[in-house]
Coordinates of C-alpha atoms in Angstrom, one line a residue:
X4 CA -21.1 -15.5 8.5
X5 CA -19.5 -12.7 6.5
X6 CA -19.8 -12.3 2.7
X7 CA -16.3 -13.6 2.2
X8 CA -16.8 -16.6 4.5
X9 CA -19.9 -17.6 2.5
X10 CA -17.8 -17.4 -0.7
X11 CA -15.2 -19.7 0.9
X12 CA -17.9 -22.1 2.0
X13 CA -19.3 -22.4 -1.5
X14 CA -15.9 -23.0 -3.1
X15 CA -15.2 -25.9 -0.6
X16 CA -16.8 -29.3 -0.3
X17 CA -16.7 -31.3 -3.5
X18 CA -16.1 -28.3 -5.8
X19 CA -12.3 -28.5 -6.0
X20 CA -12.2 -32.2 -6.8
X21 CA -15.4 -32.6 -8.9
X22 CA -15.9 -29.3 -10.8
X23 CA -12.7 -27.2 -10.8
X24 CA -11.1 -27.4 -14.2
X25 CA -13.8 -29.7 -15.5
X26 CA -17.3 -28.2 -15.6
X27 CA -19.3 -25.2 -14.7
X28 CA -21.1 -24.7 -11.4
X29 CA -23.8 -22.3 -10.2
X30 CA -24.5 -21.3 -6.6
X31 CA -27.8 -19.5 -5.9
X32 CA -28.3 -16.8 -3.2
X33 CA -24.8 -17.0 -1.8
X34 CA -24.7 -13.6 -0.2
X35 CA -25.6 -9.9 -0.5
X36 CA -22.6 -8.8 -2.5
X37 CA -23.3 -5.0 -2.2
X38 CA -20.5 -4.8 0.4
X39 CA -18.0 -5.6 -2.3
X40 CA -19.0 -2.9 -4.9
X41 CA -21.9 -0.5 -5.3
X42 CA -22.9 1.9 -8.1
X43 CA -21.6 4.7 -5.9
X44 CA -18.3 2.9 -5.5
X45 CA -18.1 2.5 -9.3
X46 CA -18.9 6.1 -9.9
X47 CA -16.1 7.2 -7.5
X48 CA -13.5 4.9 -9.0
X49 CA -14.3 6.1 -12.6
X50 CA -14.7 9.8 -11.7
X51 CA -11.6 10.1 -9.6
X52 CA -9.2 7.8 -11.4
X53 CA -7.2 8.2 -14.6
X54 CA -8.4 5.0 -16.3
X55 CA -7.2 5.2 -19.8
X56 CA -8.5 2.6 -22.3
X57 CA -8.2 -0.3 -22.5
X58 CA -8.4 -0.5 -18.7
X59 CA -11.8 1.3 -18.9
X60 CA -13.5 0.5 -22.1
X61 CA -16.9 0.0 -23.8
X62 CA -18.0 -2.9 -26.0
X63 CA -21.0 -3.4 -28.2
X64 CA -21.9 -6.4 -30.4
X65 CA -18.4 -7.7 -30.0
X66 CA -16.7 -4.5 -31.1
X67 CA -14.5 -2.1 -29.0
X68 CA -15.9 1.4 -29.0
X69 CA -13.2 4.1 -29.6
X70 CA -12.5 5.9 -26.3
X71 CA -12.9 9.3 -28.1
X72 CA -16.7 8.6 -28.1
X73 CA -17.0 8.8 -24.3
X74 CA -13.8 10.6 -23.1
X75 CA -11.6 13.5 -24.1
X76 CA -7.9 13.9 -24.1
X77 CA -6.4 16.2 -21.4
X78 CA -2.9 17.4 -21.2
X79 CA -1.4 18.4 -17.8
X80 CA 1.2 21.1 -17.2
X81 CA 3.8 18.4 -17.1
X82 CA 2.7 17.3 -20.6
X83 CA 1.1 14.1 -19.5
X84 CA -1.9 13.2 -21.6
X85 CA -4.8 11.2 -20.2
X86 CA -8.4 10.4 -21.0
X87 CA -11.0 12.2 -19.0
X88 CA -14.4 10.6 -18.9
X89 CA -17.3 12.8 -20.2
X90 CA -20.3 11.5 -18.2
X91 CA -22.9 12.6 -20.7
X92 CA -21.1 10.8 -23.6
X93 CA -20.6 7.7 -21.4
X94 CA -24.3 7.6 -20.4
X95 CA -25.3 8.0 -24.1
X96 CA -23.1 5.0 -25.2
X97 CA -24.4 2.9 -22.4
X98 CA -28.0 3.8 -23.2
X99 CA -27.4 2.7 -26.8
X100 CA -26.4 -0.8 -25.8
X101 CA -22.7 -0.6 -24.9
X102 CA -21.3 -2.6 -22.0
X103 CA -18.8 -1.0 -19.6
X104 CA -15.7 -2.9 -18.5
X105 CA -13.3 -1.9 -15.9
X106 CA -10.2 -4.1 -15.4
X107 CA -8.5 -4.8 -12.1
X108 CA -10.9 -3.0 -9.8
X109 CA -9.2 -5.0 -7.0
X110 CA -6.3 -2.5 -7.4
X111 CA -8.7 0.4 -6.9
X112 CA -11.3 -0.6 -4.4
X113 CA -10.5 -2.2 -1.0
X114 CA -13.5 -4.6 -0.6
X115 CA -12.8 -5.9 -4.1
X116 CA -9.2 -6.4 -3.2
X117 CA -10.3 -8.4 -0.2
X118 CA -12.4 -10.6 -2.3
X119 CA -9.4 -11.2 -4.6
X120 CA -7.2 -12.1 -1.7
X121 CA -9.8 -14.6 -0.4
X122 CA -9.9 -16.3 -3.8
X123 CA -6.1 -16.2 -4.0
X124 CA -5.9 -18.1 -0.7
X125 CA -8.2 -20.7 -2.1
X126 CA -6.8 -21.2 -5.6
X127 CA -3.2 -20.4 -4.7
X128 CA -2.8 -18.1 -7.7
X129 CA -3.1 -14.5 -8.8
X130 CA -6.7 -13.2 -9.2
X131 CA -7.8 -10.1 -11.1
X132 CA -11.3 -8.8 -10.7
X133 CA -13.0 -6.9 -13.6
X134 CA -16.3 -5.0 -13.5
X135 CA -19.0 -5.5 -16.1
X136 CA -22.0 -3.2 -16.3
X137 CA -24.8 -3.1 -18.9
X138 CA -28.3 -1.7 -19.3
X139 CA -29.7 -3.4 -22.4
X140 CA -29.9 -6.9 -23.8
X141 CA -27.2 -6.1 -26.4
X142 CA -24.3 -8.5 -26.1
X143 CA -21.0 -6.7 -25.4
X144 CA -18.6 -9.4 -26.6
X145 CA -20.5 -11.9 -28.7
X146 CA -19.8 -15.6 -28.3
X147 CA -16.2 -16.1 -27.0
X148 CA -13.9 -18.1 -24.6
X149 CA -11.4 -17.0 -22.0
X150 CA -7.9 -18.5 -21.5
X151 CA -8.4 -18.6 -17.7
X152 CA -11.0 -19.9 -15.3
X153 CA -13.5 -17.4 -13.8
X154 CA -15.7 -16.9 -10.8
X155 CA -18.6 -14.6 -11.6
X156 CA -20.3 -12.7 -8.8
X157 CA -23.7 -11.1 -9.7
X158 CA -24.0 -7.8 -7.8
X159 CA -27.3 -6.4 -9.1
X160 CA -29.8 -7.2 -11.8
X161 CA -29.8 -10.3 -14.0
X162 CA -27.4 -11.7 -16.6
X163 CA -28.2 -14.5 -19.1
X164 CA -25.2 -16.8 -19.8
X165 CA -25.4 -19.1 -22.8
X166 CA -22.8 -21.9 -22.4
X167 CA -21.5 -23.9 -25.4
X168 CA -18.7 -25.9 -23.7
X169 CA -15.2 -26.4 -25.1
X170 CA -14.2 -27.0 -28.7
X171 CA -10.5 -27.5 -27.7
X172 CA -9.6 -29.1 -24.3
X173 CA -7.8 -26.7 -22.0
X174 CA -6.7 -24.0 -24.5
X175 CA -3.9 -21.7 -23.4
X176 CA -3.0 -18.1 -23.9
X177 CA 0.2 -19.3 -25.7
X178 CA -1.0 -22.3 -27.7
X179 CA -0.2 -24.1 -30.9
X180 CA -3.7 -23.7 -32.3
X181 CA -6.9 -21.8 -31.5
X182 CA -10.3 -23.4 -30.6
X183 CA -12.8 -23.6 -33.4
X184 CA -16.1 -21.7 -32.8
X185 CA -18.9 -23.9 -31.6
X186 CA -20.9 -25.5 -34.4
X187 CA -24.2 -25.9 -32.5
X188 CA -26.3 -23.8 -30.2
X189 CA -25.8 -23.4 -26.5
X190 CA -25.8 -26.6 -24.4
X191 CA -27.2 -24.7 -21.4
X192 CA -28.7 -21.3 -20.6
X193 CA -28.3 -19.8 -17.1
X194 CA -29.7 -16.6 -15.6
X195 CA -27.6 -15.2 -12.7
X196 CA -29.4 -12.9 -10.3
X197 CA -28.1 -10.7 -7.5
X198 CA -26.3 -12.9 -4.9
X199 CA -25.6 -15.7 -7.4
X200 CA -22.1 -17.1 -8.3
X201 CA -21.0 -19.0 -11.4
X202 CA -17.8 -20.9 -12.0
X203 CA -16.7 -21.3 -15.7
X204 CA -13.6 -23.3 -16.7
X205 CA -11.2 -21.8 -19.3
X206 CA -12.0 -22.6 -22.9
X207 CA -15.8 -22.7 -22.5
X208 CA -17.5 -20.7 -25.2
X209 CA -20.2 -18.4 -23.8
X210 CA -22.2 -15.3 -24.6
X211 CA -23.6 -12.9 -22.0
X212 CA -26.4 -10.3 -22.0
X213 CA -28.5 -8.5 -19.4
X214 CA -32.1 -9.7 -19.2
X215 CA -34.0 -7.4 -16.9
X216 CA -32.7 -3.9 -17.2
X217 CA -29.4 -2.9 -15.8
X218 CA -26.9 -5.5 -14.6
X219 CA -23.7 -5.2 -12.5
X220 CA -21.3 -8.1 -12.0
X221 CA -17.7 -9.0 -11.2
X222 CA -15.6 -11.5 -13.1
X223 CA -12.8 -12.9 -11.0
X224 CA -10.1 -14.2 -13.4
X225 CA -8.0 -17.0 -11.9
X226 CA -4.4 -17.5 -12.7
X227 CA -4.0 -20.6 -14.8
X228 CA -1.6 -23.2 -13.5
X229 CA -0.7 -26.0 -15.9
X230 CA 1.9 -28.7 -16.5
X231 CA 3.7 -26.2 -18.6
X232 CA 4.2 -24.0 -15.5
X233 CA 5.4 -26.9 -13.5
X234 CA 7.9 -27.9 -16.2
X235 CA 9.1 -24.3 -16.5
X236 CA 9.8 -24.2 -12.8
X237 CA 11.6 -27.5 -12.9
X238 CA 13.8 -26.4 -15.8
X239 CA 15.1 -23.6 -13.6
X240 CA 15.6 -25.9 -10.6
X241 CA 17.5 -28.4 -12.8
X242 CA 20.2 -25.9 -13.5
X243 CA 21.8 -27.1 -10.4
X244 CA 22.6 -30.4 -12.3
X245 CA 25.9 -30.7 -14.1
X246 CA 24.2 -32.7 -16.8
X247 CA 21.7 -29.9 -17.5
X248 CA 24.4 -27.3 -17.6
X249 CA 26.6 -29.4 -19.9
X250 CA 26.9 -28.5 -23.6
X251 CA 24.6 -30.6 -25.7
X252 CA 26.7 -33.2 -27.5
X253 CA 25.8 -31.8 -30.9
X254 CA 28.9 -33.2 -32.6
X255 CA 29.1 -36.5 -30.7
X256 CA 28.1 -39.8 -32.3
X257 CA 24.6 -41.1 -31.8
X258 CA 25.6 -43.5 -29.1
X259 CA 27.1 -40.7 -26.9
X260 CA 24.0 -38.5 -27.6
X261 CA 21.8 -41.4 -26.4
X262 CA 23.9 -41.8 -23.2
X263 CA 23.5 -38.1 -22.5
X264 CA 19.8 -38.2 -23.1
X265 CA 19.5 -41.1 -20.7
X266 CA 21.2 -39.1 -18.0
X267 CA 19.0 -36.1 -18.7
X268 CA 15.8 -38.2 -18.7
X269 CA 16.7 -39.7 -15.3
X270 CA 17.3 -36.2 -13.9
X271 CA 13.9 -35.0 -15.1
X272 CA 12.2 -38.2 -13.8
X273 CA 13.8 -37.7 -10.4
X274 CA 12.6 -34.1 -10.3
X275 CA 9.1 -35.2 -11.1
X276 CA 8.7 -37.1 -7.8
X277 CA 5.3 -37.6 -6.2
X278 CA 5.6 -34.4 -4.2
X279 CA 6.7 -32.2 -7.1
X280 CA 3.3 -30.4 -7.4
X281 CA 3.3 -29.5 -3.7
X282 CA 6.8 -28.3 -3.9
X283 CA 6.0 -26.1 -6.9
X284 CA 3.0 -24.5 -5.3
X285 CA 4.8 -23.9 -2.0
X286 CA 7.7 -22.3 -3.8
X287 CA 5.4 -20.1 -5.9
X288 CA 3.4 -19.1 -2.8
X289 CA 6.6 -18.2 -1.0
X290 CA 7.7 -15.7 -3.6
X291 CA 4.3 -14.1 -4.3
X292 CA 4.7 -10.4 -3.6
X293 CA 1.0 -9.9 -2.9
X294 CA -0.4 -6.4 -3.1
X295 CA 2.2 -4.1 -1.5
X296 CA 0.7 -1.1 0.4
X297 CA 2.4 1.8 2.3
X298 CA 1.8 2.3 6.0
X299 CA 1.8 6.0 6.2
X300 CA 2.4 8.0 8.4
X301 CA 4.5 5.3 10.1
X302 CA 7.9 5.6 8.5
X303 CA 10.0 3.8 11.1
X304 CA 8.5 1.8 13.9
X305 CA 4.8 0.9 14.2
X306 CA 3.5 2.4 17.5
X307 CA 2.2 0.1 20.2
X308 CA -1.5 1.1 19.8
X309 CA -4.4 -1.2 20.4
X310 CA -6.5 0.5 17.6
X311 CA -4.0 0.2 14.7
X312 CA -4.9 -2.5 12.1
X313 CA -2.5 -4.7 10.3
X314 CA -2.8 -7.2 7.5
X315 CA -0.4 -9.3 5.4
X316 CA -0.4 -8.1 1.8
X317 CA -0.8 -11.7 0.4
X318 CA -3.1 -14.5 1.4
X319 CA -0.6 -17.1 0.3
X320 CA 2.0 -16.9 3.1
X321 CA 3.4 -20.3 4.2
X322 CA 3.8 -21.0 8.0
X323 CA 5.7 -24.1 9.1
X324 CA 8.1 -25.2 11.9
X325 CA 11.8 -26.1 11.7
X326 CA 13.9 -28.7 13.5
X327 CA 14.6 -26.1 16.3
X328 CA 10.9 -25.8 17.1
X329 CA 10.9 -22.3 15.6
X330 CA 8.1 -20.8 13.5
X331 CA 9.1 -20.3 9.9
X332 CA 7.3 -17.8 7.7
X333 CA 7.7 -17.8 3.9
X334 CA 6.4 -14.7 2.3
X335 CA 7.3 -12.4 -0.5
X336 CA 10.4 -14.3 -1.4
X337 CA 11.7 -14.0 2.2
X338 CA 12.0 -16.4 5.1
X339 CA 11.8 -15.5 8.8
X340 CA 12.2 -17.6 11.9
X341 CA 10.3 -16.7 15.1
X342 CA 9.9 -18.0 18.6
X343 CA 6.8 -20.3 19.1
X344 CA 4.6 -17.6 20.8
X345 CA 4.6 -15.6 17.5
X346 CA 2.7 -18.4 15.8
X347 CA -0.7 -17.3 17.2
X348 CA -0.3 -13.8 15.7
X349 CA 0.8 -15.1 12.3
X350 CA -1.9 -17.7 12.1
X351 CA -4.6 -15.1 12.6
X352 CA -3.1 -13.0 9.8
X353 CA -2.5 -15.7 7.2
X354 CA -5.7 -15.2 5.2
X355 CA -5.1 -11.5 4.7
X356 CA -7.7 -10.3 7.1
X357 CA -7.2 -6.8 8.7
X358 CA -6.9 -7.2 12.5
X359 CA -6.2 -4.7 15.3
X360 CA -2.9 -5.0 17.3
X361 CA -5.0 -5.1 20.4
X362 CA -7.0 -8.1 19.2
X363 CA -3.8 -9.9 18.1
X364 CA -2.2 -9.3 21.5
X365 CA -5.3 -10.6 23.3
X366 CA -5.5 -13.8 21.2
X367 CA -1.8 -14.5 21.3
X368 CA -0.9 -13.6 24.9
X369 CA 1.8 -11.2 23.7
X370 CA 1.9 -7.5 24.7
X371 CA 0.8 -4.9 22.2
X372 CA 4.4 -3.7 22.1
X373 CA 5.6 -7.2 21.2
X374 CA 3.0 -7.4 18.4
X375 CA 4.0 -3.9 17.2
X376 CA 7.6 -5.0 17.0
X377 CA 6.7 -8.1 14.9
X378 CA 4.5 -6.0 12.6
X379 CA 7.3 -3.4 12.2
X380 CA 9.6 -6.1 10.9
X381 CA 7.0 -7.3 8.4
X382 CA 6.1 -3.8 7.3
X383 CA 9.8 -3.0 6.6
X384 CA 9.9 -6.2 4.5
X385 CA 7.0 -4.9 2.4
X386 CA 4.8 -7.9 3.3
X387 CA 2.4 -6.2 5.7
X388 CA 0.5 -2.9 5.9
X389 CA -0.8 -0.9 8.8
X390 CA -3.7 1.5 8.8
X391 CA -5.7 3.5 11.3
X392 CA -9.4 2.5 12.2

């Protein structure tokens, strides 16, 4: 099994129904995660990227360290100012107890992007992966909570997690009140070691520190999907209703206002039918733009080459059939219909894996030229990307 398939396996079973959104869960010895990100990978991303704060930042004892202490401002000939990392200053801050955070490494490093896509396919929502590195037992952030669920992947070393649970049930980023800090000590203490994974629901207070020298881990932040999101989507759909588009009867007598509210209530109840959640998720999946990627040097048609690789830029494409026995693909806000033989190609690509045109042709019974023609159509719609081996 691959690293990613092992992650998928752990997040299956009873996890979605018994733990997700309810309680934390730990998986021991899931996989060797070094294929996702190494120290050399991190050095390359930091050294070659223009990663201005707060995307790249340092924290110590809950405080954000000013970027001037580990970087210097550089002005280009085009008068663009950016922050260049000074390795010696960075090393010094980290040696003195700072923790390094790099946001959205999935946008900068392909194996991390692949992990994000795998998780997006499971949870049907956007995933952002941040890197956390520390060398001492000093806590970078103190005791805090996040407004989204997380999957933590320990790459190297060990990290101690003190868990306090929730003080407000399911707090939101935009909420009417903030959770109170926990009054008691931690309910549980967990040490994650290389190869371990942790799931933590949003709103759970926690503190984190390295326990045995240096530590490197990824925190995969999961897009929060709540009843508020469902109602927001329904409010847009209900604009098709004449009742919803009608002026509120502000100046009407109470009896007429009550009659209007009855009509409005019925429209909302009808919209909240038993399949509304599935409709909402499918609609959101269908418009998810994914992670668009150019396919240079191929500006027009994708050549019919066995050794070219293609992948969909989202792992949330929807594949169904219509009444004419055609294959229907919903992806990136677009809808395509294809003849039945194309289903085999699309099915193989659905999870975002990168596969060769030759392999797709072999598995589907199509010619490489036919597969290249299909891929060309998807590339021109910005929902697939092609690369050489």
